[in-house]
C-alpha cells in the first residue's frame, strides 16, 4: 500500500480515539497535510474523515475545534462533494457557529464560515440543504450582529451569508432572522464618521443578494435602505470604494425589479442626478458596468422587470436568481 495512503488512513482512524491527545495529534497532521498537499485531500475524504472531523466540532477543546474546522476548510478547496454530501456536517457547523460568543474558538468559527462559503459558492445542491437548517443562518446573522465579533469572523460570516443568499428561498429566511438591520448596521458610519474597514464591500454584496426578493422592500424600508444605498452613489461618498458602489447599484436594481411601484418611485427620486450610476458605468468592472447600464434602462423604462443580478464572489453558472417568495 502507498505510504501516503497508509499514513492518512492511520491518522483518520486516530480521530475515533477516546484520547483527546491522540485525536489532537492526528488533527494537527491532517490539517498540515491537507494544506500542503492538494493531492492528499481526496484521499483524506475517501478514508472517512469528514464525519469524524464534523464530530470533532462538538469538542469543548478549542485546539480540537480549530484543527478540525481548518482541515474541513482545506478539504473544501478542491474536494467539496464529500463535504456537501455528509449528513453530519451541517448540524456540526450549526453547533459550532451558534456558540461563536461563548464556547467556540474564534479561529474555528472563521474556518467553519469559510467552509460554508466554499461549498455554497460552487455546489448548488448544497444550498437548499442549508436553507433547511435555519440554525446555521441564525448563527451567521448572530455573528455579524454581535458587537464583539472579530472583524475576521464578520467577514467570513458575510461571505457565508452571500453563499446562503445565492439560493432564492434563503433570502426570505435571512430577512426573517434579522439579517437586513444587521447588514445595514455594518455599512453605517461609526461615531468617528468612518465605516468599518474591510467590511462594507462584503456587507453590500450580501445586501444586493437579499434585495432580490419581494420581502426585501419592507425590510429595507424599516432601515431606510434606499437612502443608505443612494448615498453611497452620491458625490459625497468618496470613502466608498468602486466595488461598494457597484454593489449599491446591484442592490437598488434588484430592489426595484422585485419591488412595487412605490419603491421604484423612491429610488428614482433619491438617485438624483444619476452621477453615481454613470461613474460605475464608466469606471466599473465589466459586471459593474453592465449593472449600471441595466439600472439606467430600468429607471428610464419605468421600473419594468428583468433578471436579477449578482456579483462579488465567483459562483458557478447554475446559480441563477429570481424574485421569488
mmCIF file of C-alpha atoms in Angstrom:
data_model
loop_
_atom_site.group_PDB
_atom_site.id
_atom_site.type_symbol
_atom_site.label_atom_id
_atom_site.label_comp_id
_atom_site.label_asym_id
_atom_site.label_seq_id
_atom_site.Cartn_x
_atom_site.Cartn_y
_atom_site.Cartn_z
ATOM 1 C CA UNK A 1 0.000 0.000 0.000
ATOM 2 C CA UNK A 2 1.176 3.523 -0.805
ATOM 3 C CA UNK A 3 2.918 5.118 2.188
ATOM 4 C CA UNK A 4 0.912 8.342 1.902
ATOM 5 C CA UNK A 5 -2.400 6.487 1.830
ATOM 6 C CA UNK A 6 -1.395 4.261 4.740
ATOM 7 C CA UNK A 7 -0.390 7.307 6.791
ATOM 8 C CA UNK A 8 -3.671 9.068 6.030
ATOM 9 C CA UNK A 9 -5.749 6.031 6.959
ATOM 10 C CA UNK A 10 -3.851 5.714 10.219
ATOM 11 C CA UNK A 11 -4.407 9.373 11.048
ATOM 12 C CA UNK A 12 -8.109 9.204 10.199
ATOM 13 C CA UNK A 13 -8.578 6.118 12.344
ATOM 14 C CA UNK A 14 -6.978 8.018 15.227
ATOM 15 C CA UNK A 15 -9.836 10.537 15.063
ATOM 16 C CA UNK A 16 -12.040 7.864 16.653
ATOM 17 C CA UNK A 17 -9.773 7.588 19.695
ATOM 18 C CA UNK A 18 -11.188 8.324 23.134
ATOM 19 C CA UNK A 19 -7.978 10.186 23.909
ATOM 20 C CA UNK A 20 -8.101 13.916 23.179
ATOM 21 C CA UNK A 21 -4.332 13.920 22.944
ATOM 22 C CA UNK A 22 -4.362 11.247 20.238
ATOM 23 C CA UNK A 23 -7.137 12.978 18.323
ATOM 24 C CA UNK A 24 -5.382 16.333 18.535
ATOM 25 C CA UNK A 25 -2.106 14.903 17.239
ATOM 26 C CA UNK A 26 -3.918 13.328 14.299
ATOM 27 C CA UNK A 27 -5.793 16.548 13.571
ATOM 28 C CA UNK A 28 -2.568 18.540 13.508
ATOM 29 C CA UNK A 29 -1.105 16.172 10.914
ATOM 30 C CA UNK A 30 -4.275 16.117 8.812
ATOM 31 C CA UNK A 31 -4.503 19.894 8.864
ATOM 32 C CA UNK A 32 -0.928 20.279 7.714
ATOM 33 C CA UNK A 33 -1.223 17.571 5.082
ATOM 34 C CA UNK A 34 -4.476 18.945 3.660
ATOM 35 C CA UNK A 35 -2.972 22.419 3.497
ATOM 36 C CA UNK A 36 0.314 21.464 1.878
ATOM 37 C CA UNK A 37 -0.687 18.572 -0.385
ATOM 38 C CA UNK A 38 -3.775 19.090 -2.586
ATOM 39 C CA UNK A 39 -3.482 15.512 -3.843
ATOM 40 C CA UNK A 40 -3.996 14.247 -0.310
ATOM 41 C CA UNK A 41 -7.395 15.922 0.123
ATOM 42 C CA UNK A 42 -9.470 13.343 -1.751
ATOM 43 C CA UNK A 43 -7.550 10.573 -0.001
ATOM 44 C CA UNK A 44 -8.438 12.069 3.382
ATOM 45 C CA UNK A 45 -12.110 12.308 2.446
ATOM 46 C CA UNK A 46 -12.136 8.785 0.979
ATOM 47 C CA UNK A 47 -10.665 7.441 4.228
ATOM 48 C CA UNK A 48 -13.833 8.551 6.030
ATOM 49 C CA UNK A 49 -12.504 11.698 7.647
ATOM 50 C CA UNK A 50 -15.435 14.051 7.014
ATOM 51 C CA UNK A 51 -17.932 12.687 9.600
ATOM 52 C CA UNK A 52 -15.136 12.335 12.142
ATOM 53 C CA UNK A 53 -13.992 15.909 11.532
ATOM 54 C CA UNK A 54 -17.595 17.052 11.865
ATOM 55 C CA UNK A 55 -17.857 15.197 15.179
ATOM 56 C CA UNK A 56 -14.721 16.966 16.395
ATOM 57 C CA UNK A 57 -16.510 20.332 16.049
ATOM 58 C CA UNK A 58 -18.596 19.373 19.095
ATOM 59 C CA UNK A 59 -15.490 19.078 21.266
ATOM 60 C CA UNK A 60 -15.113 21.605 24.102
ATOM 61 C CA UNK A 61 -11.393 21.731 23.298
ATOM 62 C CA UNK A 62 -10.503 24.843 21.316
ATOM 63 C CA UNK A 63 -7.437 23.260 19.684
ATOM 64 C CA UNK A 64 -9.514 20.289 18.512
ATOM 65 C CA UNK A 65 -12.216 22.620 17.165
ATOM 66 C CA UNK A 66 -9.617 24.763 15.438
ATOM 67 C CA UNK A 67 -7.713 21.957 13.697
ATOM 68 C CA UNK A 68 -10.882 20.093 12.706
ATOM 69 C CA UNK A 69 -12.520 23.195 11.217
ATOM 70 C CA UNK A 70 -9.323 24.206 9.411
ATOM 71 C CA UNK A 71 -8.970 20.714 7.936
ATOM 72 C CA UNK A 72 -12.563 20.825 6.682
ATOM 73 C CA UNK A 73 -11.837 24.194 5.087
ATOM 74 C CA UNK A 74 -8.730 22.799 3.397
ATOM 75 C CA UNK A 75 -10.713 19.852 2.034
ATOM 76 C CA UNK A 76 -13.418 22.180 0.727
ATOM 77 C CA UNK A 77 -10.947 23.978 -1.502
ATOM 78 C CA UNK A 78 -10.729 21.162 -4.026
ATOM 79 C CA UNK A 79 -12.736 18.215 -2.703
ATOM 80 C CA UNK A 80 -16.141 19.716 -1.977
ATOM 81 C CA UNK A 81 -18.529 16.909 -2.870
ATOM 82 C CA UNK A 82 -17.808 14.591 0.097
ATOM 83 C CA UNK A 83 -18.380 17.512 2.478
ATOM 84 C CA UNK A 84 -21.596 18.615 0.787
ATOM 85 C CA UNK A 85 -22.888 15.029 0.858
ATOM 86 C CA UNK A 86 -22.146 14.500 4.556
ATOM 87 C CA UNK A 87 -25.393 14.487 6.587
ATOM 88 C CA UNK A 88 -23.417 15.138 9.768
ATOM 89 C CA UNK A 89 -21.680 18.312 8.613
ATOM 90 C CA UNK A 90 -24.500 20.927 8.605
ATOM 91 C CA UNK A 91 -25.567 20.222 12.190
ATOM 92 C CA UNK A 92 -21.954 20.212 13.363
ATOM 93 C CA UNK A 93 -21.321 23.567 11.685
ATOM 94 C CA UNK A 94 -24.527 24.938 13.226
ATOM 95 C CA UNK A 95 -23.397 23.786 16.673
ATOM 96 C CA UNK A 96 -20.005 25.456 16.362
ATOM 97 C CA UNK A 97 -21.237 28.678 14.762
ATOM 98 C CA UNK A 98 -24.120 29.166 17.188
ATOM 99 C CA UNK A 99 -21.646 29.256 20.074
ATOM 100 C CA UNK A 100 -19.452 31.912 18.485
ATOM 101 C CA UNK A 101 -19.782 34.194 21.509
ATOM 102 C CA UNK A 102 -19.372 31.517 24.178
ATOM 103 C CA UNK A 103 -17.653 28.149 23.847
ATOM 104 C CA UNK A 104 -16.390 28.126 20.246
ATOM 105 C CA UNK A 105 -12.872 29.197 19.297
ATOM 106 C CA UNK A 106 -12.889 32.291 17.079
ATOM 107 C CA UNK A 107 -10.490 30.669 14.620
ATOM 108 C CA UNK A 108 -12.756 27.619 14.340
ATOM 109 C CA UNK A 109 -15.791 29.833 13.759
ATOM 110 C CA UNK A 110 -13.933 31.603 10.972
ATOM 111 C CA UNK A 111 -12.899 28.349 9.301
ATOM 112 C CA UNK A 112 -16.437 26.959 9.618
ATOM 113 C CA UNK A 113 -17.963 30.040 7.989
ATOM 114 C CA UNK A 114 -15.336 29.988 5.255
ATOM 115 C CA UNK A 115 -16.092 26.303 4.626
ATOM 116 C CA UNK A 116 -19.769 27.154 4.182
ATOM 117 C CA UNK A 117 -18.903 29.822 1.629
ATOM 118 C CA UNK A 118 -16.575 27.469 -0.224
ATOM 119 C CA UNK A 119 -19.323 24.856 -0.531
ATOM 120 C CA UNK A 120 -22.251 27.189 -1.212
ATOM 121 C CA UNK A 121 -20.436 29.147 -3.914
ATOM 122 C CA UNK A 122 -19.840 26.058 -6.041
ATOM 123 C CA UNK A 123 -22.069 23.140 -5.019
ATOM 124 C CA UNK A 124 -25.568 24.280 -5.959
ATOM 125 C CA UNK A 125 -27.298 21.238 -4.451
ATOM 126 C CA UNK A 126 -25.831 22.142 -1.046
ATOM 127 C CA UNK A 127 -27.766 25.429 -0.963
ATOM 128 C CA UNK A 128 -31.254 24.027 -0.242
ATOM 129 C CA UNK A 129 -29.738 21.855 2.489
ATOM 130 C CA UNK A 130 -28.521 24.971 4.292
ATOM 131 C CA UNK A 131 -31.832 26.729 3.673
ATOM 132 C CA UNK A 132 -33.456 23.877 5.595
ATOM 133 C CA UNK A 133 -31.062 24.468 8.522
ATOM 134 C CA UNK A 134 -32.191 27.814 9.999
ATOM 135 C CA UNK A 135 -29.850 27.350 12.963
ATOM 136 C CA UNK A 136 -26.892 27.887 10.624
ATOM 137 C CA UNK A 137 -28.392 31.023 9.099
ATOM 138 C CA UNK A 138 -29.400 32.313 12.528
ATOM 139 C CA UNK A 139 -25.842 31.780 13.760
ATOM 140 C CA UNK A 140 -24.349 33.653 10.799
ATOM 141 C CA UNK A 141 -26.697 36.587 11.416
ATOM 142 C CA UNK A 142 -25.713 36.440 15.078
ATOM 143 C CA UNK A 143 -22.026 36.716 14.207
ATOM 144 C CA UNK A 144 -22.469 39.801 12.038
ATOM 145 C CA UNK A 145 -24.793 41.330 14.658
ATOM 146 C CA UNK A 146 -22.608 40.744 17.703
ATOM 147 C CA UNK A 147 -20.700 43.830 18.786
ATOM 148 C CA UNK A 148 -17.701 41.810 19.996
ATOM 149 C CA UNK A 149 -17.296 39.612 16.925
ATOM 150 C CA UNK A 150 -13.758 39.852 15.493
ATOM 151 C CA UNK A 151 -13.543 41.543 12.088
ATOM 152 C CA UNK A 152 -12.284 38.304 10.529
ATOM 153 C CA UNK A 153 -15.304 36.415 11.891
ATOM 154 C CA UNK A 154 -17.672 39.039 10.484
ATOM 155 C CA UNK A 155 -16.021 38.920 7.057
ATOM 156 C CA UNK A 156 -16.163 35.127 6.904
ATOM 157 C CA UNK A 157 -19.775 35.132 8.098
ATOM 158 C CA UNK A 158 -20.675 37.713 5.447
ATOM 159 C CA UNK A 159 -19.155 35.554 2.720
ATOM 160 C CA UNK A 160 -21.128 32.599 4.041
ATOM 161 C CA UNK A 161 -24.294 34.741 4.044
ATOM 162 C CA UNK A 162 -23.582 35.625 0.430
ATOM 163 C CA UNK A 163 -23.399 31.935 -0.394
ATOM 164 C CA UNK A 164 -26.622 31.304 1.518
ATOM 165 C CA UNK A 165 -28.379 34.079 -0.419
ATOM 166 C CA UNK A 166 -27.488 32.510 -3.769
ATOM 167 C CA UNK A 167 -30.456 30.202 -3.113
ATOM 168 C CA UNK A 168 -33.546 32.410 -3.582
ATOM 169 C CA UNK A 169 -35.653 30.887 -0.742
ATOM 170 C CA UNK A 170 -32.799 31.578 1.677
ATOM 171 C CA UNK A 171 -33.153 35.332 1.149
ATOM 172 C CA UNK A 172 -36.518 35.234 2.866
ATOM 173 C CA UNK A 173 -35.032 33.226 5.748
ATOM 174 C CA UNK A 174 -32.229 35.766 6.108
ATOM 175 C CA UNK A 175 -34.750 38.609 6.240
ATOM 176 C CA UNK A 176 -36.945 36.858 8.791
ATOM 177 C CA UNK A 177 -33.935 36.159 11.006
ATOM 178 C CA UNK A 178 -32.927 39.830 11.103
ATOM 179 C CA UNK A 179 -30.158 39.995 8.524
ATOM 180 C CA UNK A 180 -31.221 43.302 6.966
ATOM 181 C CA UNK A 181 -30.800 45.570 10.030
ATOM 182 C CA UNK A 182 -27.570 43.737 10.877
ATOM 183 C CA UNK A 183 -26.182 44.298 7.381
ATOM 184 C CA UNK A 184 -27.113 47.966 7.253
ATOM 185 C CA UNK A 185 -25.635 48.488 10.717
ATOM 186 C CA UNK A 186 -22.323 47.236 9.305
ATOM 187 C CA UNK A 187 -22.322 49.752 6.455
ATOM 188 C CA UNK A 188 -23.340 52.687 8.655
ATOM 189 C CA UNK A 189 -20.726 55.226 9.658
ATOM 190 C CA UNK A 190 -19.421 54.993 13.209
ATOM 191 C CA UNK A 191 -19.096 57.791 15.717
ATOM 192 C CA UNK A 192 -15.780 58.746 14.127
ATOM 193 C CA UNK A 193 -17.532 59.281 10.790
ATOM 194 C CA UNK A 194 -15.888 56.261 9.187
ATOM 195 C CA UNK A 195 -17.181 52.871 8.145
ATOM 196 C CA UNK A 196 -15.587 49.616 9.329
ATOM 197 C CA UNK A 197 -12.601 48.930 7.109
ATOM 198 C CA UNK A 198 -12.850 45.762 5.051
ATOM 199 C CA UNK A 199 -16.479 45.141 5.951
ATOM 200 C CA UNK A 200 -18.562 47.408 3.737
ATOM 201 C CA UNK A 201 -17.796 45.683 0.422
ATOM 202 C CA UNK A 202 -18.728 42.267 1.790
ATOM 203 C CA UNK A 203 -21.845 43.591 3.519
ATOM 204 C CA UNK A 204 -23.134 45.410 0.435
ATOM 205 C CA UNK A 205 -22.591 42.278 -1.651
ATOM 206 C CA UNK A 206 -24.948 40.401 0.674
ATOM 207 C CA UNK A 207 -27.387 43.330 0.678
ATOM 208 C CA UNK A 208 -27.508 43.155 -3.123
ATOM 209 C CA UNK A 209 -28.408 39.469 -2.981
ATOM 210 C CA UNK A 210 -31.004 39.825 -0.220
ATOM 211 C CA UNK A 211 -32.639 42.669 -2.182
ATOM 212 C CA UNK A 212 -33.642 40.139 -4.833
ATOM 213 C CA UNK A 213 -36.908 39.021 -3.238
ATOM 214 C CA UNK A 214 -40.277 40.668 -2.709
ATOM 215 C CA UNK A 215 -39.911 40.628 1.081
ATOM 216 C CA UNK A 216 -36.873 42.899 0.873
ATOM 217 C CA UNK A 217 -38.929 46.007 0.157
ATOM 218 C CA UNK A 218 -40.482 46.215 3.613
ATOM 219 C CA UNK A 219 -37.286 45.144 5.370
ATOM 220 C CA UNK A 220 -35.262 47.812 3.547
ATOM 221 C CA UNK A 221 -37.923 50.436 4.268
ATOM 222 C CA UNK A 222 -37.543 49.883 8.014
ATOM 223 C CA UNK A 223 -33.809 50.687 7.888
ATOM 224 C CA UNK A 224 -34.032 53.469 5.271
ATOM 225 C CA UNK A 225 -32.150 51.164 2.949
ATOM 226 C CA UNK A 226 -32.792 53.111 -0.228
ATOM 227 C CA UNK A 227 -31.425 56.286 1.341
ATOM 228 C CA UNK A 228 -28.301 54.489 2.563
ATOM 229 C CA UNK A 229 -27.634 52.874 -0.810
ATOM 230 C CA UNK A 230 -28.230 56.010 -2.854
ATOM 231 C CA UNK A 231 -25.950 57.948 -0.504
ATOM 232 C CA UNK A 232 -23.181 55.509 -1.400
ATOM 233 C CA UNK A 233 -23.586 56.577 -5.011
ATOM 234 C CA UNK A 234 -23.538 60.282 -4.298
ATOM 235 C CA UNK A 235 -20.533 62.503 -4.896
ATOM 236 C CA UNK A 236 -20.188 62.965 -1.131
ATOM 237 C CA UNK A 237 -19.450 59.242 -0.638
ATOM 238 C CA UNK A 238 -15.801 59.449 -1.579
ATOM 239 C CA UNK A 239 -14.926 56.951 1.137
ATOM 240 C CA UNK A 240 -16.884 54.206 -0.660
ATOM 241 C CA UNK A 241 -14.839 52.006 -2.963
ATOM 242 C CA UNK A 242 -15.808 51.370 -6.561
ATOM 243 C CA UNK A 243 -16.812 47.827 -5.674
ATOM 244 C CA UNK A 244 -19.098 49.137 -2.934
ATOM 245 C CA UNK A 245 -20.718 51.474 -5.445
ATOM 246 C CA UNK A 246 -21.177 48.553 -7.832
ATOM 247 C CA UNK A 247 -22.864 46.570 -5.068
ATOM 248 C CA UNK A 248 -25.103 49.532 -4.245
ATOM 249 C CA UNK A 249 -26.185 49.710 -7.892
ATOM 250 C CA UNK A 250 -26.887 45.960 -7.884
ATOM 251 C CA UNK A 251 -28.902 46.231 -4.667
ATOM 252 C CA UNK A 252 -31.045 49.103 -5.940
ATOM 253 C CA UNK A 253 -31.511 47.353 -9.267
ATOM 254 C CA UNK A 254 -32.686 44.137 -7.588
ATOM 255 C CA UNK A 255 -34.882 46.071 -5.167
ATOM 256 C CA UNK A 256 -36.667 47.882 -7.987
ATOM 257 C CA UNK A 257 -37.046 44.732 -10.065
ATOM 258 C CA UNK A 258 -38.561 42.802 -7.174
ATOM 259 C CA UNK A 259 -40.441 45.667 -5.512
ATOM 260 C CA UNK A 260 -43.571 47.694 -6.019
ATOM 261 C CA UNK A 261 -44.183 50.928 -7.878
ATOM 262 C CA UNK A 262 -43.673 52.739 -4.582
ATOM 263 C CA UNK A 263 -40.087 51.544 -4.214
ATOM 264 C CA UNK A 264 -39.389 52.395 -7.863
ATOM 265 C CA UNK A 265 -40.531 55.968 -7.295
ATOM 266 C CA UNK A 266 -38.471 56.230 -4.110
ATOM 267 C CA UNK A 267 -35.323 55.002 -5.827
ATOM 268 C CA UNK A 268 -35.886 57.230 -8.853
ATOM 269 C CA UNK A 269 -36.387 60.297 -6.668
ATOM 270 C CA UNK A 270 -33.396 59.633 -4.394
ATOM 271 C CA UNK A 271 -30.863 58.630 -7.029
ATOM 272 C CA UNK A 272 -30.878 62.283 -8.078
ATOM 273 C CA UNK A 273 -28.690 63.306 -10.995
ATOM 274 C CA UNK A 274 -27.548 59.701 -11.638
ATOM 275 C CA UNK A 275 -23.894 60.755 -11.484
ATOM 276 C CA UNK A 276 -23.073 57.823 -9.214
ATOM 277 C CA UNK A 277 -24.535 55.316 -11.664
ATOM 278 C CA UNK A 278 -22.682 56.999 -14.510
ATOM 279 C CA UNK A 279 -19.439 56.732 -12.522
ATOM 280 C CA UNK A 280 -19.916 52.970 -12.155
ATOM 281 C CA UNK A 281 -20.803 52.686 -15.841
ATOM 282 C CA UNK A 282 -17.603 54.471 -16.814
ATOM 283 C CA UNK A 283 -15.107 53.120 -14.272
ATOM 284 C CA UNK A 284 -16.569 49.852 -13.011
ATOM 285 C CA UNK A 285 -15.707 46.243 -13.726
ATOM 286 C CA UNK A 286 -17.388 44.635 -16.755
ATOM 287 C CA UNK A 287 -20.119 43.274 -14.485
ATOM 288 C CA UNK A 288 -20.416 46.606 -12.689
ATOM 289 C CA UNK A 289 -20.781 48.439 -15.988
ATOM 290 C CA UNK A 290 -23.499 46.046 -17.133
ATOM 291 C CA UNK A 291 -25.394 46.614 -13.891
ATOM 292 C CA UNK A 292 -25.187 50.360 -14.305
ATOM 293 C CA UNK A 293 -26.473 50.131 -17.869
ATOM 294 C CA UNK A 294 -29.332 47.905 -16.723
ATOM 295 C CA UNK A 295 -30.149 50.308 -13.894
ATOM 296 C CA UNK A 296 -30.218 53.294 -16.260
ATOM 297 C CA UNK A 297 -32.500 51.382 -18.595
ATOM 298 C CA UNK A 298 -34.765 50.287 -15.761
ATOM 299 C CA UNK A 299 -35.182 53.837 -14.476
ATOM 300 C CA UNK A 300 -35.885 55.137 -17.964
ATOM 301 C CA UNK A 301 -38.323 52.299 -18.692
ATOM 302 C CA UNK A 302 -40.275 52.999 -15.531
ATOM 303 C CA UNK A 303 -39.309 50.006 -13.410
ATOM 304 C CA UNK A 304 -40.114 47.155 -15.776
ATOM 305 C CA UNK A 305 -38.895 43.788 -14.565
ATOM 306 C CA UNK A 306 -35.781 41.950 -15.669
ATOM 307 C CA UNK A 307 -33.211 39.452 -14.494
ATOM 308 C CA UNK A 308 -31.767 39.743 -11.020
ATOM 309 C CA UNK A 309 -28.045 40.489 -10.854
ATOM 310 C CA UNK A 310 -25.338 39.180 -8.583
ATOM 311 C CA UNK A 311 -21.610 39.715 -8.120
ATOM 312 C CA UNK A 312 -18.598 39.992 -5.781
ATOM 313 C CA UNK A 313 -17.760 36.342 -5.128
ATOM 314 C CA UNK A 314 -17.247 33.907 -8.026
ATOM 315 C CA UNK A 315 -20.040 31.373 -8.359
ATOM 316 C CA UNK A 316 -20.915 28.676 -10.849
ATOM 317 C CA UNK A 317 -23.164 29.298 -13.860
ATOM 318 C CA UNK A 318 -26.004 27.342 -12.251
ATOM 319 C CA UNK A 319 -26.573 29.917 -9.523
ATOM 320 C CA UNK A 320 -29.316 31.889 -11.244
ATOM 321 C CA UNK A 321 -31.522 34.158 -9.178
ATOM 322 C CA UNK A 322 -35.122 35.266 -9.265
ATOM 323 C CA UNK A 323 -37.538 37.436 -7.354
ATOM 324 C CA UNK A 324 -39.328 34.592 -5.634
ATOM 325 C CA UNK A 325 -41.063 34.240 -2.333
#
